[in-house]
Amino acid sequence: MNSIAILDFGSQYAQIIARRIREAQVYCELFPWDASMEKILAIQPKGFILSGGPKSVYEDGAPYIQEFIFKTGLPVLGICYGMQALTHALGGQVDPSAQREYGHAEIESLVSSPLVSDLSKVWMSHGDRITRLPEGFIALAASGNSPLAVMGDMRRKYFGVQFHPEVHHTPNGEKLLKHFVVEICGVKPNWTPASIIEESMARIRNQAGNERVLAAVSGGVDSSVAAALVHKAIGDQLVAVFVDTGLLRKNEGEQVASAFRGNLGAELITVEASEEFFAALQGVTDPEQKRKIVGEKFIRVFERQAKQLGQPRFLVQGTIYPDVVESSAPDRNKAQRIKTHHNVGGLPEDMQFELVEPLRYLFKDEVRAVGEALGLPDSLVWRQPFPGPGLTVRCLGEVTPERVTRLRAADAILLEELSKAGFLGRRSSSSATAGQPASQAFIVLLPVRSVGVMGDQRTYQEAAAIRAVTTEDFMTADWARLPHELLAKLSNRIVNEVDGINRVVYDITSKPPATIEWE
Ligand code: XMP
């Protein structure tokens, strides 16, 4: 096996470390710092990376490096807290800095080492620092505030860095990580879309044998790529089902169908169920209630379909690695529930399926790369996130076929104009500077009517809000600085072309304090 184990000491950056390692085409997995030896060694790592963390090594209950790590004789790289834990474990000294160091710092190499040769500016975020190296270590680089900013024991191949090489604020930090995993640990960088596909196909075949496998595709990136992978592995044993809820964006159903039939040559069963969904949503205005109804209805429709298909034993799920990590990370499970994120296509809990989860160890960017390698079209692979409950979330107030049609028409104009003007980015960006493409953009239909005048006629119609944000991870976001001329054109077209909307506003709130969706 060619892999690296990353031990999470509670860092907010632990997942980013894993992404950087994967970007270096090396397979890695994240483990809580206290995961069992059996679990960690099961991936047969060739080295360990220890993440940062919020604690001080002297605090009660502070995470520590388990003894077996040292016994393996494998290389270790400690980052920030990881470096302090390494120092503490090996007999060096860690003390509180006179001042907490946070932000950019310059580092200077003290010896010539390829580990640090590309670095000058780094990102620091620490309270404690190393004041005496453990035996066998030398200082490789220093910063103004940390004379021991990088340390190394060349014989045992133990290294520590006080700064965060994984974040973008440390230019060339990824080179340090790559050097560690490839040169120092000796891992072959062969984790590519082609090898990922090959490996998952073998796993899927092994799991499913000759049995039939059911998949619910929603048009989302994850469920589409998961189904495509399964199809490549077992061909016609896959039965893909697409439920048309009537709550999708314009042309979405056709796009999904043509991607499946055309690009993949896979069979797709389309279940037209919009009337059922609208009937269930009638008169409901509470956002959480709406989400629940759509989620439950979806399960019932899907269940019915599965029965008709003779109840296959296996079900494909588009679970991706961040979902898996989030549910096992230390101290990070307490995030407050802001909204019930219901994934349509999600697991009907009371149904007896065995899960096939081919994306379980992949990050989003890897899922996209695999999707491209499988020949899925850009329109699916680079699709904006779309909430499971569909347009219900964006149709504030009661969800009626008439209002959803209105919303969908305005939304189509928005997407058309943004992509024509080059304002729909393929890749996400958190920069809110003018001219930056939006990472996600949509229309929200408001249940508010106001007076207007069209021709010589008084109108009394609904308002539409444009929401366009720039973001990297959708956890925080800023509103996109779209050009005024573009906004003018959007407002013009929407009011002129969409019946029932006589006013357009632009949402200029960031997340937080707002969320991206309105509801
Ligand atoms: P919020 O509104 O919480 O949204 O800032 C963050 C991102 O998540 C998307 N979103 C959902 N995705 N099921 C999903 O799969 C959901 O129920 C759901 N609700 C919001 C939203 O579009 C944004 O990209």
Coordinates of C-alpha atoms and ligand atoms in Angstrom, one line a residue:
M1 CA 0.0 0.0 0.0
N2 CA 1.1 3.5 -0.8
S3 CA -0.6 5.6 1.9
I4 CA -0.1 8.2 4.6
A5 CA -2.0 8.3 7.9
I6 CA -2.9 11.8 9.2
L7 CA -3.7 12.0 12.9
D8 CA -6.2 14.7 13.8
F9 CA -5.4 16.5 17.0
G10 CA -8.5 18.8 16.7
S11 CA -7.3 21.1 13.9
Q12 CA -9.7 23.0 11.8
Y13 CA -7.2 22.4 9.0
A14 CA -7.0 18.6 9.3
Q15 CA -9.1 18.0 6.2
I16 CA -7.0 20.5 4.2
I17 CA -3.9 18.5 5.0
A18 CA -5.5 15.4 3.6
R19 CA -6.6 17.3 0.5
R20 CA -3.0 18.6 -0.1
I21 CA -1.6 15.1 0.2
R22 CA -4.2 13.7 -2.2
E23 CA -3.4 16.6 -4.6
A24 CA 0.2 15.3 -4.5
Q25 CA -1.4 12.0 -5.8
V26 CA -0.8 10.2 -2.6
Y27 CA -3.6 8.3 -0.9
C28 CA -4.1 9.2 2.8
E29 CA -6.7 8.9 5.5
L30 CA -7.6 11.0 8.5
F31 CA -7.9 9.4 11.9
P32 CA -8.7 10.9 15.3
W33 CA -5.4 11.1 17.3
D34 CA -6.6 8.3 19.6
A35 CA -7.9 5.9 16.9
S36 CA -6.8 2.3 17.5
M37 CA -3.5 0.9 16.3
E38 CA -5.4 -1.7 14.3
K39 CA -7.5 0.9 12.5
I40 CA -4.6 3.1 11.6
L41 CA -2.1 0.4 10.6
A42 CA -4.8 -1.3 8.5
I43 CA -4.1 1.2 5.7
Q44 CA -0.4 0.2 5.9
P45 CA 0.9 3.8 6.0
K46 CA 4.4 4.7 5.0
G47 CA 4.4 7.7 7.3
F48 CA 2.4 9.8 9.7
I49 CA 1.4 13.5 9.7
L50 CA 0.3 15.0 13.0
S51 CA -2.1 17.9 12.6
G52 CA -2.4 21.0 14.7
G53 CA -4.8 21.4 17.5
P54 CA -6.3 23.9 20.0
K55 CA -4.7 22.5 23.2
S56 CA -1.4 23.0 24.9
V57 CA 0.6 19.8 25.5
Y58 CA 0.6 20.5 29.3
E59 CA -3.2 20.8 29.6
D60 CA -5.1 18.1 31.3
G61 CA -6.4 15.6 28.8
A62 CA -4.2 17.0 26.0
P63 CA -4.0 14.7 23.0
Y64 CA -0.7 12.8 22.7
I65 CA 1.1 10.6 20.2
Q66 CA 0.4 7.0 20.8
E67 CA 3.5 4.9 21.5
F68 CA 3.0 2.5 18.6
I69 CA 3.5 5.3 16.2
F70 CA 7.2 5.5 17.2
K71 CA 7.5 1.7 17.3
T72 CA 6.7 1.5 13.6
G73 CA 10.0 3.3 12.8
L74 CA 8.1 5.2 10.1
P75 CA 8.7 8.9 9.3
V76 CA 6.6 11.5 11.2
L77 CA 5.8 15.1 10.4
G78 CA 4.3 17.2 13.1
I79 CA 2.5 20.4 12.2
C80 CA 2.0 23.1 14.9
Y81 CA 0.5 21.2 17.8
G82 CA 1.8 18.0 16.2
M83 CA 5.3 19.4 16.4
Q84 CA 4.8 20.3 20.0
A85 CA 3.4 16.9 20.8
L86 CA 6.4 15.4 19.1
T87 CA 8.8 17.5 21.1
H88 CA 7.1 16.8 24.3
A89 CA 7.0 13.0 23.7
L90 CA 10.7 12.9 22.8
G91 CA 12.0 14.9 25.7
G92 CA 12.3 18.5 24.3
Q93 CA 10.8 21.6 25.9
V94 CA 7.6 23.4 24.9
D95 CA 6.7 26.7 26.5
P96 CA 4.0 29.4 26.0
S97 CA 5.2 32.1 23.6
A98 CA 5.4 35.6 25.1
Q99 CA 2.8 36.5 22.6
R100 CA 0.4 34.3 20.6
E101 CA 1.6 34.4 17.0
Y102 CA -1.1 34.6 14.4
G103 CA -0.8 35.5 10.7
H104 CA 2.0 35.8 8.2
A105 CA 5.7 35.3 9.2
E106 CA 8.9 35.1 7.3
I107 CA 11.1 32.1 7.8
E108 CA 14.8 31.7 7.1
S109 CA 16.5 28.4 6.4
L110 CA 19.3 27.5 8.8
V111 CA 20.6 24.5 6.8
S112 CA 20.1 23.6 3.3
S113 CA 17.2 21.1 3.1
P114 CA 14.8 20.4 0.3
L115 CA 12.0 20.3 2.9
V116 CA 12.2 24.1 3.4
S117 CA 14.1 25.4 0.4
D118 CA 11.0 26.7 -1.4
L119 CA 9.5 28.5 1.7
S120 CA 9.8 32.1 2.8
K121 CA 6.4 33.4 3.8
V122 CA 4.4 31.1 6.1
W123 CA 1.2 31.1 8.1
M124 CA 1.5 30.9 11.9
S125 CA -1.2 30.3 14.4
H126 CA 0.1 29.1 17.8
G127 CA 0.3 30.0 21.5
D128 CA 3.1 27.6 22.6
R129 CA 6.4 27.1 20.9
I130 CA 9.5 24.8 21.1
T131 CA 12.2 26.2 23.4
R132 CA 14.5 23.1 23.5
L133 CA 14.8 20.5 20.8
P134 CA 14.6 16.8 21.7
E135 CA 17.8 14.8 21.3
G136 CA 18.8 14.0 17.8
F137 CA 17.0 17.0 16.3
I138 CA 18.5 20.1 14.6
A139 CA 16.8 23.4 13.7
L140 CA 16.2 23.6 10.0
A141 CA 14.6 27.1 9.9
A142 CA 13.7 30.0 12.1
S143 CA 11.2 32.8 12.1
G144 CA 11.3 36.1 14.0
N145 CA 9.2 34.8 16.8
S146 CA 10.1 31.1 16.6
P147 CA 13.9 30.4 16.5
L148 CA 12.9 26.7 16.1
A149 CA 10.3 27.1 13.4
V150 CA 11.3 23.8 11.6
M151 CA 13.1 20.9 13.2
G152 CA 14.3 17.6 12.0
D153 CA 15.9 14.4 13.1
M154 CA 17.4 13.1 9.9
R155 CA 18.2 9.7 11.2
R156 CA 14.8 8.8 12.5
K157 CA 13.1 10.9 9.8
Y158 CA 11.1 12.9 12.4
F159 CA 10.2 16.5 11.4
G160 CA 8.2 19.3 12.9
V161 CA 7.0 22.7 11.5
Q162 CA 5.6 25.4 13.7
F163 CA 3.6 26.9 10.8
H164 CA 0.8 25.6 8.6
P165 CA 2.1 24.3 5.3
E166 CA -1.4 23.1 4.3
V167 CA -3.1 26.5 4.0
H168 CA -3.0 28.8 1.0
H169 CA -1.4 31.5 3.1
T170 CA 1.8 29.5 3.1
P171 CA 3.0 29.7 -0.6
N172 CA 4.7 26.5 -1.6
G173 CA 3.6 24.8 1.6
E174 CA 2.2 22.0 -0.6
K175 CA 5.8 21.3 -1.8
L176 CA 6.9 20.7 1.8
L177 CA 4.1 18.2 2.2
K178 CA 4.8 16.5 -1.1
H179 CA 8.5 16.3 -0.3
F180 CA 7.7 14.7 3.0
V181 CA 5.4 12.0 1.6
V182 CA 7.2 11.3 -1.6
E183 CA 10.9 11.7 -0.8
I184 CA 11.0 11.1 2.9
C185 CA 8.3 8.5 3.3
G186 CA 8.9 7.0 -0.2
V187 CA 5.3 6.8 -1.3
K188 CA 4.7 6.5 -5.0
P189 CA 2.5 9.3 -6.2
N190 CA 0.0 7.1 -8.2
W191 CA -3.3 8.1 -6.8
T192 CA -4.8 9.4 -10.0
P193 CA -8.4 9.4 -11.4
A194 CA -7.5 6.3 -13.5
S195 CA -6.2 4.4 -10.5
I196 CA -9.1 5.5 -8.3
I197 CA -11.5 4.2 -11.0
E198 CA -9.7 0.9 -11.3
E199 CA -9.6 0.3 -7.6
S200 CA -13.3 1.2 -7.0
M201 CA -14.4 -1.0 -9.9
A202 CA -12.7 -3.9 -8.3
R203 CA -14.2 -3.1 -5.0
I204 CA -17.7 -2.7 -6.4
R205 CA -17.6 -6.0 -8.4
N206 CA -16.3 -7.8 -5.3
Q207 CA -19.2 -6.4 -3.2
A208 CA -22.1 -6.8 -5.6
G209 CA -21.2 -10.0 -7.3
N210 CA -24.0 -10.8 -9.8
E211 CA -26.7 -9.0 -7.9
R212 CA -28.6 -6.0 -9.0
V213 CA -27.8 -2.6 -7.6
L214 CA -30.2 0.3 -7.4
A215 CA -29.2 4.0 -7.6
A216 CA -31.2 7.2 -7.1
V217 CA -29.7 9.9 -9.2
S218 CA -30.7 13.5 -8.5
G219 CA -28.5 15.3 -10.9
G220 CA -26.1 16.2 -8.2
V221 CA -22.4 15.6 -8.8
D222 CA -21.9 12.9 -6.1
S223 CA -24.9 10.7 -6.9
S224 CA -24.2 11.0 -10.7
V225 CA -20.5 10.0 -10.4
A226 CA -21.3 7.2 -7.9
A227 CA -23.8 5.7 -10.3
A228 CA -21.5 6.2 -13.3
L229 CA -18.7 4.3 -11.4
V230 CA -21.0 1.5 -10.5
H231 CA -22.2 1.3 -14.1
K232 CA -18.7 1.1 -15.4
A233 CA -18.0 -1.7 -12.9
I234 CA -21.1 -3.9 -13.3
G235 CA -22.9 -2.5 -16.4
D236 CA -26.6 -3.5 -16.6
Q237 CA -26.7 -4.9 -13.1
L238 CA -27.2 -1.2 -12.2
V239 CA -30.7 0.2 -12.2
A240 CA -30.7 4.0 -12.0
V241 CA -33.8 5.8 -11.0
F242 CA -34.5 9.5 -11.4
V243 CA -37.4 10.9 -9.6
D244 CA -38.8 14.0 -11.2
T245 CA -40.2 15.9 -8.2
G246 CA -41.3 18.9 -10.2
L247 CA -38.9 20.9 -8.0
L248 CA -35.9 21.0 -10.3
R249 CA -34.4 23.7 -12.3
K250 CA -35.1 24.2 -15.9
N251 CA -34.0 21.3 -18.2
E252 CA -32.5 19.5 -15.2
G253 CA -34.4 16.2 -15.8
E254 CA -33.4 16.1 -19.5
Q255 CA -29.8 16.9 -18.7
V256 CA -29.5 14.0 -16.3
A257 CA -31.3 11.6 -18.6
S258 CA -29.1 12.5 -21.6
A259 CA -26.0 12.3 -19.6
F260 CA -26.9 8.8 -18.5
R261 CA -28.3 7.4 -21.7
G262 CA -26.0 9.3 -24.0
N263 CA -22.7 9.7 -22.3
L264 CA -22.8 6.5 -20.3
G265 CA -25.1 4.3 -22.2
A266 CA -26.8 3.4 -18.9
E267 CA -30.4 2.7 -18.5
L268 CA -32.3 5.3 -16.5
I269 CA -35.9 4.9 -15.2
T270 CA -37.6 8.3 -14.8
V271 CA -40.4 8.5 -12.3
E272 CA -42.7 11.4 -12.9
A273 CA -44.0 12.3 -9.5
S274 CA -44.4 16.1 -9.5
E275 CA -48.2 16.1 -8.8
E276 CA -47.7 14.0 -5.7
F277 CA -45.1 16.4 -4.4
F278 CA -47.2 19.5 -5.1
A279 CA -50.2 17.9 -3.5
A280 CA -48.2 17.1 -0.3
L281 CA -46.8 20.7 -0.2
Q282 CA -50.2 22.4 -0.6
G283 CA -50.8 25.1 2.0
V284 CA -47.4 24.5 3.8
T285 CA -45.2 27.6 4.3
D286 CA -42.9 26.6 7.2
P287 CA -39.4 25.9 5.7
E288 CA -38.5 22.9 7.9
Q289 CA -41.9 21.4 7.3
K290 CA -41.4 21.8 3.6
R291 CA -38.1 20.0 3.8
K292 CA -39.5 17.2 5.8
I293 CA -42.4 16.7 3.4
V294 CA -40.1 16.5 0.3
G295 CA -37.7 14.2 2.1
E296 CA -40.4 11.8 3.2
K297 CA -42.3 11.9 -0.1
F298 CA -39.1 11.1 -1.9
I299 CA -38.5 8.0 0.2
R300 CA -42.1 6.8 -0.4
V301 CA -41.9 7.3 -4.2
F302 CA -38.5 5.6 -4.3
E303 CA -39.6 2.7 -2.1
R304 CA -42.6 2.1 -4.4
Q305 CA -40.2 2.0 -7.4
A306 CA -37.8 -0.4 -5.6
K307 CA -40.7 -2.8 -5.0
Q308 CA -41.7 -2.6 -8.6
L309 CA -38.1 -3.5 -9.5
G310 CA -38.2 -6.6 -7.3
Q311 CA -36.4 -5.0 -4.3
P312 CA -32.7 -5.2 -5.3
R313 CA -30.3 -6.0 -2.4
F314 CA -27.9 -3.1 -3.0
L315 CA -28.3 0.7 -3.0
V316 CA -25.7 3.2 -4.3
Q317 CA -25.0 6.1 -2.0
G318 CA -22.9 9.2 -3.0
T319 CA -21.4 9.6 0.4
I320 CA -18.1 11.4 0.1
Y321 CA -15.1 11.6 2.4
P322 CA -15.9 14.9 4.2
D323 CA -19.2 13.4 5.3
V324 CA -17.4 10.4 6.7
V325 CA -14.7 12.5 8.4
E326 CA -17.2 14.9 9.9
S327 CA -19.0 12.2 11.7
S328 CA -15.9 10.8 13.3
A329 CA -13.8 13.9 14.0
P330 CA -13.0 14.7 17.6
D331 CA -14.8 17.8 19.0
R332 CA -16.3 18.7 15.8
N333 CA -19.7 17.0 16.1
K334 CA -21.3 19.8 18.1
A335 CA -22.0 22.1 15.2
Q336 CA -25.4 23.5 15.6
R337 CA -28.1 22.4 13.3
I338 CA -29.0 25.5 11.3
K339 CA -31.1 23.7 8.7
T340 CA -32.1 20.1 8.2
H341 CA -30.0 19.2 5.2
H342 CA -32.0 16.6 3.6
N343 CA -30.4 14.9 0.6
V344 CA -33.1 13.7 -1.8
G345 CA -31.7 10.5 -2.9
G346 CA -30.6 9.9 0.7
L347 CA -31.0 6.6 2.5
P348 CA -34.5 5.5 3.3
E349 CA -33.7 4.4 6.9
D350 CA -36.3 1.8 7.2
M351 CA -35.4 0.1 3.9
Q352 CA -33.3 -3.0 3.9
F353 CA -30.4 -2.2 1.6
E354 CA -26.8 -3.0 1.7
L355 CA -24.9 0.2 0.7
V356 CA -22.5 0.6 -2.1
E357 CA -20.5 3.8 -1.5
P358 CA -17.8 4.1 -4.2
L359 CA -16.9 7.7 -3.2
R360 CA -16.6 7.1 0.5
Y361 CA -12.9 8.0 0.5
L362 CA -12.9 10.8 -2.1
F363 CA -12.9 14.6 -1.7
K364 CA -15.1 16.7 -3.9
D365 CA -12.4 17.7 -6.3
E366 CA -11.5 14.0 -6.7
V367 CA -15.1 13.1 -7.4
R368 CA -15.1 15.7 -10.2
A369 CA -11.9 14.4 -11.6
V370 CA -13.3 10.9 -11.6
G371 CA -16.5 12.1 -13.2
E372 CA -14.6 13.8 -16.0
A373 CA -12.5 10.7 -16.5
L374 CA -15.7 8.6 -16.8
G375 CA -16.9 10.9 -19.5
L376 CA -19.7 12.7 -17.7
P377 CA -20.5 16.0 -19.3
D378 CA -19.3 19.3 -17.7
S379 CA -22.9 20.3 -17.0
L380 CA -23.1 17.4 -14.5
V381 CA -19.5 17.4 -13.2
W382 CA -19.3 21.1 -12.6
R383 CA -22.9 21.6 -11.5
Q384 CA -23.5 24.1 -8.7
P385 CA -24.6 22.7 -5.4
F386 CA -28.4 22.3 -5.4
P387 CA -30.3 21.6 -2.2
G388 CA -31.9 18.2 -1.9
P389 CA -35.4 19.6 -1.3
G390 CA -35.0 21.4 -4.6
L391 CA -36.8 24.7 -5.4
T392 CA -39.0 24.4 -2.4
V393 CA -36.1 26.0 -0.5
R394 CA -36.1 28.9 -2.9
C395 CA -39.8 29.4 -3.2
L396 CA -40.6 31.2 0.0
G397 CA -44.1 30.9 1.2
E398 CA -46.4 28.3 -0.4
V399 CA -45.0 26.0 -3.1
T400 CA -47.5 25.9 -5.9
P401 CA -46.9 24.7 -9.5
E402 CA -47.5 28.3 -10.7
R403 CA -45.0 29.9 -8.4
V404 CA -42.3 27.2 -9.1
T405 CA -42.8 27.8 -12.8
R406 CA -42.2 31.5 -12.2
L407 CA -39.2 30.9 -10.1
R408 CA -37.7 28.4 -12.6
A409 CA -38.2 30.9 -15.5
A410 CA -36.4 33.7 -13.6
D411 CA -33.7 31.3 -12.5
A412 CA -33.0 30.2 -16.1
I413 CA -32.6 33.8 -17.2
L414 CA -30.1 34.4 -14.3
L415 CA -28.0 31.3 -15.2
E416 CA -28.1 32.1 -18.9
E417 CA -26.9 35.7 -18.5
L418 CA -24.3 34.9 -15.9
S419 CA -22.7 32.2 -18.0
K420 CA -22.9 34.3 -21.1
A421 CA -21.0 37.0 -19.2
G422 CA -18.5 34.5 -17.8
F423 CA -19.7 35.0 -14.3
L424 CA -20.4 31.3 -13.4
G425 CA -17.1 29.9 -12.2
R426 CA -16.1 26.3 -12.7
R427 CA -14.0 26.4 -9.6
S428 CA -15.0 28.0 -6.3
S429 CA -13.3 31.1 -5.1
S430 CA -13.7 33.0 -1.8
S431 CA -12.6 36.3 -3.3
A432 CA -15.3 38.9 -3.3
T433 CA -13.5 41.3 -5.6
A434 CA -15.3 42.9 -8.6
G435 CA -15.3 40.7 -11.7
Q436 CA -14.9 37.4 -9.8
P437 CA -17.2 34.7 -11.0
A438 CA -19.9 33.5 -8.6
S439 CA -19.6 30.0 -7.1
Q440 CA -23.3 29.6 -6.8
A441 CA -26.1 31.7 -8.1
F442 CA -29.9 31.4 -8.1
I443 CA -33.2 33.2 -7.8
V444 CA -35.3 33.3 -4.6
L445 CA -39.0 34.0 -5.1
L446 CA -40.4 36.1 -2.3
P447 CA -44.0 35.8 -1.1
V448 CA -44.3 39.6 -1.1
R449 CA -46.2 41.6 -3.6
S450 CA -45.6 45.3 -4.4
V451 CA -47.0 47.8 -6.7
G452 CA -45.5 48.6 -10.0
V453 CA -46.3 50.0 -13.4
M454 CA -45.9 48.4 -16.7
G455 CA -47.0 50.2 -19.9
D456 CA -49.8 52.2 -18.4
Q457 CA -51.0 49.4 -16.2
R458 CA -50.7 49.1 -12.5
T459 CA -49.2 45.8 -11.4
Y460 CA -49.3 44.1 -8.0
Q461 CA -46.9 41.2 -8.2
E462 CA -44.2 39.2 -6.5
A463 CA -40.5 40.1 -6.0
A464 CA -37.5 38.0 -7.0
A465 CA -34.2 38.2 -5.2
I466 CA -30.9 37.4 -7.0
R467 CA -28.5 35.5 -4.8
A468 CA -24.9 35.1 -6.1
V469 CA -22.0 34.2 -3.8
T470 CA -18.3 33.6 -3.9
T471 CA -17.1 30.9 -1.6
E472 CA -14.5 28.1 -1.4
D473 CA -16.3 25.7 0.9
F474 CA -19.8 27.0 1.2
M475 CA -19.3 27.2 5.0
T476 CA -18.7 31.0 4.7
A477 CA -19.5 33.1 1.6
D478 CA -19.5 36.6 0.4
W479 CA -21.9 38.2 -2.1
A480 CA -20.5 38.3 -5.6
R481 CA -19.6 41.8 -6.8
L482 CA -21.5 41.5 -10.1
P483 CA -21.2 44.4 -12.5
H484 CA -24.1 46.9 -12.3
E485 CA -24.7 46.6 -16.0
L486 CA -25.2 42.8 -15.6
L487 CA -27.6 43.3 -12.7
A488 CA -29.5 45.9 -14.8
K489 CA -29.9 43.4 -17.7
L490 CA -31.0 40.7 -15.3
S491 CA -33.6 42.9 -13.7
N492 CA -34.9 44.0 -17.1
R493 CA -35.2 40.6 -18.6
I494 CA -36.8 39.0 -15.5
V495 CA -39.5 41.6 -15.1
N496 CA -40.2 41.7 -18.9
E497 CA -40.2 38.0 -19.5
V498 CA -41.5 36.3 -16.4
D499 CA -45.2 36.6 -15.6
G500 CA -45.9 37.5 -12.0
I501 CA -42.6 39.3 -11.1
N502 CA -42.5 43.1 -11.2
R503 CA -39.5 43.7 -8.9
V504 CA -35.9 42.4 -8.7
V505 CA -33.6 42.9 -5.7
Y506 CA -30.0 41.9 -5.2
D507 CA -29.0 40.2 -1.9
I508 CA -25.9 41.8 -0.4
T509 CA -25.5 39.8 2.7
S510 CA -22.5 37.5 3.4
K511 CA -22.6 34.2 5.3
P512 CA -22.5 34.6 8.2
P513 CA -24.6 36.3 9.3
A514 CA -27.0 35.1 6.6
T515 CA -26.9 31.7 5.0
I516 CA -26.5 31.1 1.3
E517 CA -30.1 29.9 0.7
W518 CA -33.0 32.0 2.1
E519 CA -35.8 29.5 2.8
Ligands
XMP1 P1 -26.6 27.3 3.4 O1 -27.9 27.9 2.9 O2 -26.7 26.5 4.6 O3 -26.1 26.4 2.3 O4 -25.6 28.4 3.6 C1 -24.8 25.9 2.1 C2 -24.8 25.1 0.8 O5 -25.5 23.9 1.0 C3 -26.5 23.9 0.0 N1 -27.7 23.3 0.6 C4 -28.1 22.0 0.6 N2 -27.5 20.9 0.0 N3 -29.2 19.5 0.8 C5 -28.0 19.7 0.1 O6 -27.5 18.7 -0.4 C6 -29.8 20.5 1.5 O7 -30.8 20.3 2.1 C7 -29.2 21.8 1.3 N4 -29.6 23.0 1.8 C8 -28.6 23.9 1.4 C9 -26.8 25.3 -0.5 O8 -27.3 25.3 -1.8 C10 -25.4 25.8 -0.4 O9 -24.6 25.5 -1.5

